[in-house]
PDB file of N, CA and C in Angstrom:
ATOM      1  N   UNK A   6       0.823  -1.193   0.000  1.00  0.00           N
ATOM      2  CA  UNK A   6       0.000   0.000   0.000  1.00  0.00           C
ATOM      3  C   UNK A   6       0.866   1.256   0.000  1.00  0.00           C
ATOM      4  N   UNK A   7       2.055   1.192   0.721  1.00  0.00           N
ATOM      5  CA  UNK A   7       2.970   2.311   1.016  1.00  0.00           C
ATOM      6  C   UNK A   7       3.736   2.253  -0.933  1.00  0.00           C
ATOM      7  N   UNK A   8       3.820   1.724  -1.001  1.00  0.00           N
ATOM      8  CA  UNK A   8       4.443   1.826  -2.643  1.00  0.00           C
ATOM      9  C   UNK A   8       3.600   2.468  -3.471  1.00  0.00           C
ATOM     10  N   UNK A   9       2.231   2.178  -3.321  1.00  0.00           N
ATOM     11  CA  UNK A   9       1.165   2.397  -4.241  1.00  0.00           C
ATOM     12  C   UNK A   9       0.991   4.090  -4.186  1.00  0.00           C
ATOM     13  N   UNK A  10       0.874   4.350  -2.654  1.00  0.00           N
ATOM     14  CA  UNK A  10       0.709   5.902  -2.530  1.00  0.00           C
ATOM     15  C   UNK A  10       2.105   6.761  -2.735  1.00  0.00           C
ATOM     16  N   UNK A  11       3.188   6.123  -2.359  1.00  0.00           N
ATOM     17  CA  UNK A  11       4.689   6.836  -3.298  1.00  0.00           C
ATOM     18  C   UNK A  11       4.645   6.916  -4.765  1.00  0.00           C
ATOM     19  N   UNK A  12       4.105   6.118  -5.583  1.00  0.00           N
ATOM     20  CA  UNK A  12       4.178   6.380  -6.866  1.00  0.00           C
ATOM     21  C   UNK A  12       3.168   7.397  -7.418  1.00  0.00           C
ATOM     22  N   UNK A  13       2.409   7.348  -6.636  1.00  0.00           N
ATOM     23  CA  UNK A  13       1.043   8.370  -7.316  1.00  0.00           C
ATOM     24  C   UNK A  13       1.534   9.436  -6.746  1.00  0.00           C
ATOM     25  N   UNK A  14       1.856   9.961  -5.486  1.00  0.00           N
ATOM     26  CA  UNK A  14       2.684  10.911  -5.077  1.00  0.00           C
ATOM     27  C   UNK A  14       3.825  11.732  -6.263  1.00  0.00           C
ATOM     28  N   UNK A  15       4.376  10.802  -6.197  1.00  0.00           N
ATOM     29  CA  UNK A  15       5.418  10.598  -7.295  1.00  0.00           C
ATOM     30  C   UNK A  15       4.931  11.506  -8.586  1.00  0.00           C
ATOM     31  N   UNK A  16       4.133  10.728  -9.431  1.00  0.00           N
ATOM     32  CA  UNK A  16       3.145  11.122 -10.377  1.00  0.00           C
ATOM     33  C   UNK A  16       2.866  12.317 -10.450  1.00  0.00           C
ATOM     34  N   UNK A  17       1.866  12.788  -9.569  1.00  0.00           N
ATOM     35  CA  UNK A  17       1.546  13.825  -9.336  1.00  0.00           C
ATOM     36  C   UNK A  17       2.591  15.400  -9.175  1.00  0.00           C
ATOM     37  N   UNK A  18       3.383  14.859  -8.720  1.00  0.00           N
ATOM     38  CA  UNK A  18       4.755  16.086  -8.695  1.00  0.00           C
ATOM     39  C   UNK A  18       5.477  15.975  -9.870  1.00  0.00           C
ATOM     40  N   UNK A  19       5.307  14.859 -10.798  1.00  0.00           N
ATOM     41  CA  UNK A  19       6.017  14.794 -12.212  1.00  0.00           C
ATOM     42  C   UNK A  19       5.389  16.182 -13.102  1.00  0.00           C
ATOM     43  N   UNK A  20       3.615  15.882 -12.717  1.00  0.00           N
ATOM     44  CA  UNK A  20       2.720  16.598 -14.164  1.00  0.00           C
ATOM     45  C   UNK A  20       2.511  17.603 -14.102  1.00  0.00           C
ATOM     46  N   UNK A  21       3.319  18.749 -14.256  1.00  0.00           N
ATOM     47  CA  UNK A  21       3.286  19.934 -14.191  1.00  0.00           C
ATOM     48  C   UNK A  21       2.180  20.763 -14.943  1.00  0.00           C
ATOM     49  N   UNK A  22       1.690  21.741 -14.719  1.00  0.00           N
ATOM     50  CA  UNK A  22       0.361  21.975 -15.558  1.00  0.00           C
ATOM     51  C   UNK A  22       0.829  23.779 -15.258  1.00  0.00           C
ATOM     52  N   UNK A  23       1.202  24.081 -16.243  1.00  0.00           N
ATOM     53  CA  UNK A  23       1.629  26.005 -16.322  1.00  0.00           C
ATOM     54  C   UNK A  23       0.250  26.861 -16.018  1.00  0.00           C
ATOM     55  N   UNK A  24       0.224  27.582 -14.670  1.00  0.00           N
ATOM     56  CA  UNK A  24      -0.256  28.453 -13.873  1.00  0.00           C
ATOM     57  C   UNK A  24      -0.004  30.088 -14.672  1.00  0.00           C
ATOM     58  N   UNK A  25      -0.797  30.623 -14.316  1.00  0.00           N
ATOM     59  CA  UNK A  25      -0.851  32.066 -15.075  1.00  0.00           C
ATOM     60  C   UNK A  25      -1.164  33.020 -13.288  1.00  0.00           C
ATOM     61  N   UNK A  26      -0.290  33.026 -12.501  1.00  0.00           N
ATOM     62  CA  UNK A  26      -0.766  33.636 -10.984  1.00  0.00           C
ATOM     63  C   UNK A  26      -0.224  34.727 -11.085  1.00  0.00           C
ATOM     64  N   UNK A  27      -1.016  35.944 -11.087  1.00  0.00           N
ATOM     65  CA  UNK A  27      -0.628  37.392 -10.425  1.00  0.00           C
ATOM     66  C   UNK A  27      -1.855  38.077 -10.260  1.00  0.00           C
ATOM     67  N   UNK A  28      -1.388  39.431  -9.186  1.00  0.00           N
ATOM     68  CA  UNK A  28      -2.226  40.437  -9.269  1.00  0.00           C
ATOM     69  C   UNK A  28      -2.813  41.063 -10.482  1.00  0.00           C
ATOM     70  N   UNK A  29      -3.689  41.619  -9.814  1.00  0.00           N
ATOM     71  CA  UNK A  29      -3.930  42.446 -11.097  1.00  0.00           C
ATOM     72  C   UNK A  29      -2.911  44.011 -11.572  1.00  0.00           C
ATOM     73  N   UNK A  30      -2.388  44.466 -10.653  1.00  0.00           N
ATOM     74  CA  UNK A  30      -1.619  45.161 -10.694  1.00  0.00           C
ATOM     75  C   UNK A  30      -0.186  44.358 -11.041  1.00  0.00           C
ATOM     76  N   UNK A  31       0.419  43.230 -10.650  1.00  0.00           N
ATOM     77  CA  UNK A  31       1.364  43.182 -11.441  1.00  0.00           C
ATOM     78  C   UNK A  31       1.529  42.578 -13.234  1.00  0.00           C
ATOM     79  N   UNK A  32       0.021  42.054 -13.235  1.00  0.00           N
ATOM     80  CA  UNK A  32      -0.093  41.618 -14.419  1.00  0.00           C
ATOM     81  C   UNK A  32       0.190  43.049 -15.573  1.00  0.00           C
ATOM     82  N   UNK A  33      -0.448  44.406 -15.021  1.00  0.00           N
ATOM     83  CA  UNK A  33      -0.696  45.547 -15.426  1.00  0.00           C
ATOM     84  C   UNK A  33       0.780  46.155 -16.127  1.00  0.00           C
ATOM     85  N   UNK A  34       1.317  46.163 -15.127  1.00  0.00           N
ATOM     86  CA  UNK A  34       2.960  46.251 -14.841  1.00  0.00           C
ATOM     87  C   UNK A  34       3.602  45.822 -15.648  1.00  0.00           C
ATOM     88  N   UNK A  35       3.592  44.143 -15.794  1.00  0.00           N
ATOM     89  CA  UNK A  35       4.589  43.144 -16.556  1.00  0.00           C
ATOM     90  C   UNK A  35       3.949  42.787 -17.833  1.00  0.00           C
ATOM     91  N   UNK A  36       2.770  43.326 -18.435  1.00  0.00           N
ATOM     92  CA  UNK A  36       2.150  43.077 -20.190  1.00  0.00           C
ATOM     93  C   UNK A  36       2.751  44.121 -20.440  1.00  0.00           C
ATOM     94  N   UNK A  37       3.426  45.200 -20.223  1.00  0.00           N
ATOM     95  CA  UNK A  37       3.471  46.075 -21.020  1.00  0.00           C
ATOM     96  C   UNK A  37       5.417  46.017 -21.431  1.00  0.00           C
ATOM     97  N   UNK A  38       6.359  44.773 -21.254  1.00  0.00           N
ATOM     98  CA  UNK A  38       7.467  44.642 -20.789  1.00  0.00           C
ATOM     99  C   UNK A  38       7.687  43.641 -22.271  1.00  0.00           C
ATOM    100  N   UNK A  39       8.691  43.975 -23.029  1.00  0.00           N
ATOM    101  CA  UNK A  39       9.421  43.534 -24.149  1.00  0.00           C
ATOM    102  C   UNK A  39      10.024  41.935 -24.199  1.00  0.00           C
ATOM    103  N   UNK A  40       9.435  41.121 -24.536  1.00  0.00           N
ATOM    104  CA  UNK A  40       9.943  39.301 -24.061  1.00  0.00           C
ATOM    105  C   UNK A  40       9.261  38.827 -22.872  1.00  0.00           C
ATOM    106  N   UNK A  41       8.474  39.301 -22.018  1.00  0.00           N
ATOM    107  CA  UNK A  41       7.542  38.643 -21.113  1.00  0.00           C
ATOM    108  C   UNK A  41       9.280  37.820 -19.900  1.00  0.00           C
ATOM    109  N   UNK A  42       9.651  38.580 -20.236  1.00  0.00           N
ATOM    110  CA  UNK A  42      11.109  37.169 -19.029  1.00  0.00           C
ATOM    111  C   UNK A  42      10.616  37.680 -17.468  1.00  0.00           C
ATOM    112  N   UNK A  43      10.719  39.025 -17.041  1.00  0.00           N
ATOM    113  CA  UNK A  43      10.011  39.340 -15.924  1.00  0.00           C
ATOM    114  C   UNK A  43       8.636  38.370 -15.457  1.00  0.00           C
ATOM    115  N   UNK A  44       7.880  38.452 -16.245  1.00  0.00           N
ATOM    116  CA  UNK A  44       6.086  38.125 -16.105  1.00  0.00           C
ATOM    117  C   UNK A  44       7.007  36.478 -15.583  1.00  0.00           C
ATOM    118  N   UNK A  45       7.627  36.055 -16.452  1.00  0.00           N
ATOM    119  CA  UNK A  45       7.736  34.610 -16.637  1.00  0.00           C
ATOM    120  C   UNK A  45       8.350  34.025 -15.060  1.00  0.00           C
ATOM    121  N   UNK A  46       9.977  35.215 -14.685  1.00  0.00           N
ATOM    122  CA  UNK A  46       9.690  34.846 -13.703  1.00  0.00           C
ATOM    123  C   UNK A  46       8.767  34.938 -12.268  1.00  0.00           C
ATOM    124  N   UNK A  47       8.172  36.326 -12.244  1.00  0.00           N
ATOM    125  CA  UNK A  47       7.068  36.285 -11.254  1.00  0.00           C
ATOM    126  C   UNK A  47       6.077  35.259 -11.068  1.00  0.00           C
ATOM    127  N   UNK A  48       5.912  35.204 -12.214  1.00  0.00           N
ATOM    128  CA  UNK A  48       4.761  33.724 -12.154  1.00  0.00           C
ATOM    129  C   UNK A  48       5.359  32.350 -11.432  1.00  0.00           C
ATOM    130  N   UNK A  49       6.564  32.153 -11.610  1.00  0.00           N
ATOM    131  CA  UNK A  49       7.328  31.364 -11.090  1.00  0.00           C
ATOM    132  C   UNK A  49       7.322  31.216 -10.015  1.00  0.00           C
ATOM    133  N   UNK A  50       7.857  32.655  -8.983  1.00  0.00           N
ATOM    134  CA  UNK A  50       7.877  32.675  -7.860  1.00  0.00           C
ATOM    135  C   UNK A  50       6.754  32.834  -7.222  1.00  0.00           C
ATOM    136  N   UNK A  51       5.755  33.015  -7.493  1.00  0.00           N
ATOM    137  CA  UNK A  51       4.290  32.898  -7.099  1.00  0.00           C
ATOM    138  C   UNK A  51       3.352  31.550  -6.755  1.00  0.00           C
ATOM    139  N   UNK A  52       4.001  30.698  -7.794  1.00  0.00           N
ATOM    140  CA  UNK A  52       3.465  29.687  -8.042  1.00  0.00           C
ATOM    141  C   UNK A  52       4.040  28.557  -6.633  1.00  0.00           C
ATOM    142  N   UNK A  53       5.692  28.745  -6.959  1.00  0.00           N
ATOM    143  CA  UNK A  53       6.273  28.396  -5.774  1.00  0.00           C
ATOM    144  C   UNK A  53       5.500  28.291  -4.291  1.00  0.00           C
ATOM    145  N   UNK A  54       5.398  30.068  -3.758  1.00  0.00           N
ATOM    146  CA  UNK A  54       5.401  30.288  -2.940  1.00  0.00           C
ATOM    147  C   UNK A  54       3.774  29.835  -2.452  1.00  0.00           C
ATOM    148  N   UNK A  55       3.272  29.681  -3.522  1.00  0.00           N
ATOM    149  CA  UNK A  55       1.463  28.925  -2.976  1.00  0.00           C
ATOM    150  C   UNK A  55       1.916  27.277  -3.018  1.00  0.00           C
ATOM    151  N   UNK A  56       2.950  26.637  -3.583  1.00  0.00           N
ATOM    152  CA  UNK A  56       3.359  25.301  -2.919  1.00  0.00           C
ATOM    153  C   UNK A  56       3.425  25.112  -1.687  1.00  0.00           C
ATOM    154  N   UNK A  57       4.011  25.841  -0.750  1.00  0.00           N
ATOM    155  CA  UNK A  57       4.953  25.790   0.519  1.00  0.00           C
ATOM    156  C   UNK A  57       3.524  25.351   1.287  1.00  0.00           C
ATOM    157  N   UNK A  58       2.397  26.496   1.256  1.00  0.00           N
ATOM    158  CA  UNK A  58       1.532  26.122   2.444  1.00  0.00           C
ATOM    159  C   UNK A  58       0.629  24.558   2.625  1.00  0.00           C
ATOM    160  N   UNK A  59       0.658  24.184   0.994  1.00  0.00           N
ATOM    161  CA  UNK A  59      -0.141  23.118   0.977  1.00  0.00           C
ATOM    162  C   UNK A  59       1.042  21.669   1.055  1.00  0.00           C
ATOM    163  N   UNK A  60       2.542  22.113   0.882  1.00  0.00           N
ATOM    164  CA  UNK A  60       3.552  20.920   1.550  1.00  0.00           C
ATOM    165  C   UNK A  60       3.028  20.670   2.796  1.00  0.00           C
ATOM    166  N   UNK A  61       2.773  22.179   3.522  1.00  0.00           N
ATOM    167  CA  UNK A  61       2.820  21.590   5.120  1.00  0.00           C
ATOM    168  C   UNK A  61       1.842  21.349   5.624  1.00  0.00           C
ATOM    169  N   UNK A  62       0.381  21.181   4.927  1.00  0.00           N
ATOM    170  CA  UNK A  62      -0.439  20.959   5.434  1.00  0.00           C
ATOM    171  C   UNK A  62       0.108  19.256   5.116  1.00  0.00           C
ATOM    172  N   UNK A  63       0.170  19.081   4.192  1.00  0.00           N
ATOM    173  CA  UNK A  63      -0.040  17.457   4.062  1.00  0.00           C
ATOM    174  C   UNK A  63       1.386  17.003   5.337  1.00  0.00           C
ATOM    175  N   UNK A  64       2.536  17.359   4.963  1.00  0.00           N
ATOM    176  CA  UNK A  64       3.211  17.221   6.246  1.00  0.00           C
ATOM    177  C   UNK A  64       2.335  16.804   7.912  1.00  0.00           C
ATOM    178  N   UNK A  65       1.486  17.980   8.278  1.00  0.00           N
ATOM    179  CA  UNK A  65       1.074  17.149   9.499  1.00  0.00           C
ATOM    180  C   UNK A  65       0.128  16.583   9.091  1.00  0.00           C
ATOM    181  N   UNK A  66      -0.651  16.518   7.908  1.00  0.00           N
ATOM    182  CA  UNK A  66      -2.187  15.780   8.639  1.00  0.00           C
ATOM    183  C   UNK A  66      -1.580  14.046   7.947  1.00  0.00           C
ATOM    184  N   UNK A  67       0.273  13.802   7.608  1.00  0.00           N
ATOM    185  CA  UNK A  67       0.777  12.350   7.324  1.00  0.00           C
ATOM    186  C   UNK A  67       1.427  12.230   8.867  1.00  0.00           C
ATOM    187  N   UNK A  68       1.359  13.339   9.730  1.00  0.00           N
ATOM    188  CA  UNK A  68       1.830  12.831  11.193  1.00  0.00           C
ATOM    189  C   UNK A  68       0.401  12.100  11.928  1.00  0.00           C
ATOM    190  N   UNK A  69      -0.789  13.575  11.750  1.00  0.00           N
ATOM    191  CA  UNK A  69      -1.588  13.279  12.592  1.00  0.00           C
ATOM    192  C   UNK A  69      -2.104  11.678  11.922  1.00  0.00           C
ATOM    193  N   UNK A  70      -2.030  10.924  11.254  1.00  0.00           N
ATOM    194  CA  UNK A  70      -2.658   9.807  10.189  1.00  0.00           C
ATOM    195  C   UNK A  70      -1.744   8.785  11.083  1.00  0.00           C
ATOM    196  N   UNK A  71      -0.391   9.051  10.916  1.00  0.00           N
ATOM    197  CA  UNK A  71       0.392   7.866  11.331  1.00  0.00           C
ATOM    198  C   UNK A  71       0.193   7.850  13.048  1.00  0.00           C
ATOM    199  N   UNK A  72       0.286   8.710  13.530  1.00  0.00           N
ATOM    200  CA  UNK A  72      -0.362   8.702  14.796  1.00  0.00           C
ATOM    201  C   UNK A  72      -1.661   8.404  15.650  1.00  0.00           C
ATOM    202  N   UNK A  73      -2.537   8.698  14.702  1.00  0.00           N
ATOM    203  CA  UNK A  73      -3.739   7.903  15.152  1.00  0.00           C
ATOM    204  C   UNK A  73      -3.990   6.158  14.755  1.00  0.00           C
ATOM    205  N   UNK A  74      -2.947   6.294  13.379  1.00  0.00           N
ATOM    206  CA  UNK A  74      -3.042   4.763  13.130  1.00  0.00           C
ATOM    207  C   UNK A  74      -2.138   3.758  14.027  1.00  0.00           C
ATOM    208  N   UNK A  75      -1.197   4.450  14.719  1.00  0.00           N
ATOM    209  CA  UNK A  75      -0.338   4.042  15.627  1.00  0.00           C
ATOM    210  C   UNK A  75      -1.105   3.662  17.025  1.00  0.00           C
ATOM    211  N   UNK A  76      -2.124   4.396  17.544  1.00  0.00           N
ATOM    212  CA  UNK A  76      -2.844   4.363  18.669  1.00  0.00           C
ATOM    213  C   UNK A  76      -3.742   3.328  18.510  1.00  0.00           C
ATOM    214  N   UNK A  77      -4.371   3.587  16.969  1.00  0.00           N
ATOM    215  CA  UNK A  77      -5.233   2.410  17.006  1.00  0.00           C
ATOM    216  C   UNK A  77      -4.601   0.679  17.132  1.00  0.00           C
ATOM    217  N   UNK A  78      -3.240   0.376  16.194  1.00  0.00           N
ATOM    218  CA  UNK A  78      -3.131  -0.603  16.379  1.00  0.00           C
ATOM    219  C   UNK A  78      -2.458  -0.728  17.700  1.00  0.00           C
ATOM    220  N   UNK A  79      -2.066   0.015  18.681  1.00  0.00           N
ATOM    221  CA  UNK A  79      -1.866  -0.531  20.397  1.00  0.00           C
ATOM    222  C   UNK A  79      -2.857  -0.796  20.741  1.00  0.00           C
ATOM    223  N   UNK A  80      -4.246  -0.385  20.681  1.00  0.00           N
ATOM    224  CA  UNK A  80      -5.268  -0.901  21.172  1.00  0.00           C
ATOM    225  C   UNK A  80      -5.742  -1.753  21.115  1.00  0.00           C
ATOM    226  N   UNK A  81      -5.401  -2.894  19.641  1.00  0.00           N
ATOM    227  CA  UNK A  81      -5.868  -3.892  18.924  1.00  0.00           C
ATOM    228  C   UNK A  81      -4.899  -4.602  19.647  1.00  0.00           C
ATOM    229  N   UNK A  82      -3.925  -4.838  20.319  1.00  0.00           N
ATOM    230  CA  UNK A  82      -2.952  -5.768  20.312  1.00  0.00           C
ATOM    231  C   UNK A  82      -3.179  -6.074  21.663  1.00  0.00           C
ATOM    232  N   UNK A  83      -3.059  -7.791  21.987  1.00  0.00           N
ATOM    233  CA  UNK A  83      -3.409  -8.316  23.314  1.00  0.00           C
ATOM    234  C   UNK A  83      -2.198  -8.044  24.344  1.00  0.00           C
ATOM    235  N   UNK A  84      -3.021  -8.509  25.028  1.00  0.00           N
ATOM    236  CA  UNK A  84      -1.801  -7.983  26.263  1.00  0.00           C
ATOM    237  C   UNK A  84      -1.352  -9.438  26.413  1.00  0.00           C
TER     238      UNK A  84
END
């Protein structure tokens, strides 16, 4: 089961799908800019920086998971 959910994991961080994220003010800003390389990287770092919060959600709620699954099987086990 632990293999099954590493590969789709896996998967999923392979398939990149290109995001278009800004303000409206910096979009304003960076259309009016010769080769789009600015726009290109803002979008970049934007995109990034909305990764980080949803790493760490999954981070604890794979603690709080292994931890409750941890409690449950002490309870199951005879004395």
């Amino acid at each position: 089961m632990q293999v099954k959910v590493f590969c789709v994991i896996v998967l999923f961080l392979m398939c990149v799908i290109p995001a278009e994220a800004q303000c409206a003010m910096c979009r304003a800003v960076l259309q009016n800019e010769e080769g789009q390389e600015a726009a290109k990287g803002i979008n970049n770092g934007i995109v990034y920086l909305m990764i980080i919060p949803y790493v760490l959600i999954g981070v604890v709620g794979y603690f709080i998971y292994r931890n409750k699954k941890k409690s449950t099987n002490s309870k199951n086990k005879p004395l």
